[in-house]
Each structure stands twice: as structure tokens, then as C-alpha cells.
Coordinates of C-alpha atoms in Angstrom, one line a residue:
Q1 CA 10.4 33.0 -79.8
V2 CA 7.0 31.2 -80.0
Q3 CA 7.2 27.5 -80.5
L4 CA 4.2 25.2 -81.4
Q5 CA 4.0 21.5 -81.0
E6 CA 1.1 19.3 -82.2
S7 CA 0.2 16.1 -80.4
G8 CA -2.5 13.5 -80.9
P9 CA -3.2 10.1 -82.3
G10 CA -1.8 9.3 -85.8
L11 CA -4.6 6.9 -86.7
V12 CA -8.3 7.5 -86.4
K13 CA -11.1 5.2 -87.5
P14 CA -13.9 6.5 -89.9
S15 CA -16.8 8.1 -88.1
Q16 CA -14.8 8.8 -85.0
T17 CA -13.6 12.2 -83.8
L18 CA -10.1 13.4 -84.5
S19 CA -8.6 15.3 -81.6
L20 CA -5.3 17.2 -81.7
T21 CA -3.6 19.6 -79.3
C22 CA -1.1 22.3 -79.9
T23 CA 1.2 23.2 -77.0
V24 CA 2.5 26.7 -77.1
S25 CA 5.7 27.9 -75.5
G26 CA 7.4 31.3 -75.6
G27 CA 4.2 33.2 -75.7
S28 CA 0.8 33.3 -74.1
I29 CA -2.3 32.3 -76.1
T30 CA -4.3 34.9 -74.2
T31 CA -2.0 37.9 -74.3
T32 CA -0.1 37.5 -77.5
R33 CA -2.5 39.0 -80.0
Y34 CA -2.4 36.2 -82.5
Y35 CA -4.9 33.9 -84.2
W36 CA -4.0 30.4 -83.1
T37 CA -4.8 28.4 -86.1
W38 CA -5.2 24.9 -87.5
V39 CA -4.2 24.1 -91.1
R40 CA -4.0 20.8 -92.9
Q41 CA -2.5 19.4 -96.0
P42 CA -4.1 16.3 -97.6
P43 CA -1.7 14.1 -99.7
G44 CA -1.0 15.7 -103.0
K45 CA -3.0 18.8 -102.2
G46 CA -2.4 22.3 -100.9
L47 CA -2.8 23.8 -97.5
E48 CA -6.3 24.1 -96.2
W49 CA -7.2 26.5 -93.4
M50 CA -9.5 24.9 -90.9
G51 CA -10.1 27.5 -88.3
A52 CA -8.6 29.5 -85.5
I53 CA -9.1 30.8 -82.0
A54 CA -8.0 34.3 -81.3
Y55 CA -6.2 35.6 -78.2
D56 CA -9.6 36.8 -76.9
G57 CA -11.2 33.4 -77.3
V58 CA -13.3 34.2 -80.4
T59 CA -13.3 31.2 -82.8
Y60 CA -13.4 31.2 -86.6
Y61 CA -14.1 28.2 -88.8
R62 CA -13.9 27.2 -92.5
P63 CA -17.5 27.2 -93.6
S64 CA -17.3 23.8 -95.3
L65 CA -16.0 22.3 -92.1
K66 CA -17.8 24.3 -89.5
S67 CA -20.5 21.6 -88.7
R68 CA -17.7 19.1 -87.8
T69 CA -15.1 21.3 -86.3
S70 CA -14.5 22.7 -82.8
I71 CA -11.5 24.6 -81.6
S72 CA -11.0 25.3 -77.9
R73 CA -8.2 26.3 -75.6
D74 CA -6.8 25.4 -72.1
T75 CA -5.4 28.6 -70.8
S76 CA -3.9 26.9 -67.8
K77 CA -1.7 24.7 -70.1
N78 CA -1.2 27.3 -72.8
Q79 CA -2.7 24.9 -75.3
F80 CA -5.3 25.0 -78.0
S81 CA -7.1 22.0 -79.5
L82 CA -8.9 20.8 -82.6
Q83 CA -11.7 18.4 -82.7
L84 CA -13.0 17.1 -86.1
S85 CA -16.0 14.8 -85.9
S86 CA -17.3 12.2 -88.2
V87 CA -14.0 11.8 -90.0
T88 CA -13.6 10.0 -93.4
P89 CA -10.5 8.9 -95.3
E90 CA -10.7 12.3 -97.0
D91 CA -9.7 13.9 -93.7
T92 CA -6.3 12.1 -93.9
A93 CA -3.7 14.8 -93.9
V94 CA -0.7 16.4 -92.2
Y95 CA -2.2 18.7 -89.6
Y96 CA -0.4 21.9 -88.5
C97 CA -0.9 24.4 -85.8
A98 CA 0.2 27.9 -86.7
A99 CA 0.1 31.4 -85.2
G100 CA 0.2 34.9 -86.5
P101 CA -1.5 38.4 -86.4
G102 CA -4.0 37.5 -89.1
L103 CA -6.0 34.6 -90.5
D104 CA -4.3 34.4 -93.8
Q105 CA -1.4 32.0 -94.3
E106 CA 0.9 34.8 -95.3
E107 CA 0.5 36.2 -91.9
Y108 CA 1.6 33.2 -89.9
D109 CA 4.8 33.9 -88.0
Y110 CA 5.1 30.5 -86.4
W111 CA 4.3 26.9 -87.4
G112 CA 4.4 23.6 -85.7
Q113 CA 6.2 20.7 -87.3
G114 CA 3.0 19.0 -88.3
T115 CA 1.5 15.7 -87.4
Q116 CA 0.3 13.0 -89.8
V117 CA -3.2 11.8 -89.2
T118 CA -4.6 8.9 -91.2
V119 CA -8.2 7.9 -91.2
S120 CA -8.6 4.2 -91.8
S121 CA -10.3 1.2 -90.3

């Protein structure tokens, strides 16, 4: 059973970089053939796919966020991370990490519990 746990600051100031980490247990991010994914849900809105890093290290990004987003991994810690630069209050959301055999939400087998991130001065 794969388990995912997000961690990171809950408050980020405008123009700064949001950094979150997803710690994975019960499966390896390099040998389990999943897309290790970041998704967010702004208040009052639906889920928004942000990007993913595949088991082979290839990264995929939402085109509208690509210039501000970086997804990386630490294989020694079995973690993958999200960095979102130049944040604004519109980046306030609950951020989830998820994993599954495809990039579509319907293919996610596992989800983290989510972490609230607020962008405010």
C-alpha cells in the first residue's frame, strides 16, 4: 500500500517561492511505474493538475504554470518535491500529491491528505 504525505510551509508571501515535499512509503518512486503528481484545489474551484515526475525521472508540466513550476525528486529519501515561484494570492490552494499509472486524475491510485498553502503578506 503506497502512502503519500505532503509537507511544507502553510504560509508563503507574495513573490516568494512555494516549496512542498511529498514523502512516499510503501513503494519506490523509481521502480513503481507511476506518475508522481502534484494537484491543487483553490478555494471554491476544482482540482487543477500542476505536473508530475515519472518513475524514470521525466517531468511533465501544466503549460500555463510551466514557467513557474519545477518538480524534482530525492531518490535517497523516496521523496518528490514541488517548487512554484513568484506566487500570488491566486496560488492559495490545498495542494495534494498523488500517484497512479497515468497523468489523468481518474488514474490516480493514491492521494496524500493535502496541505493548505496560503499566499499572503
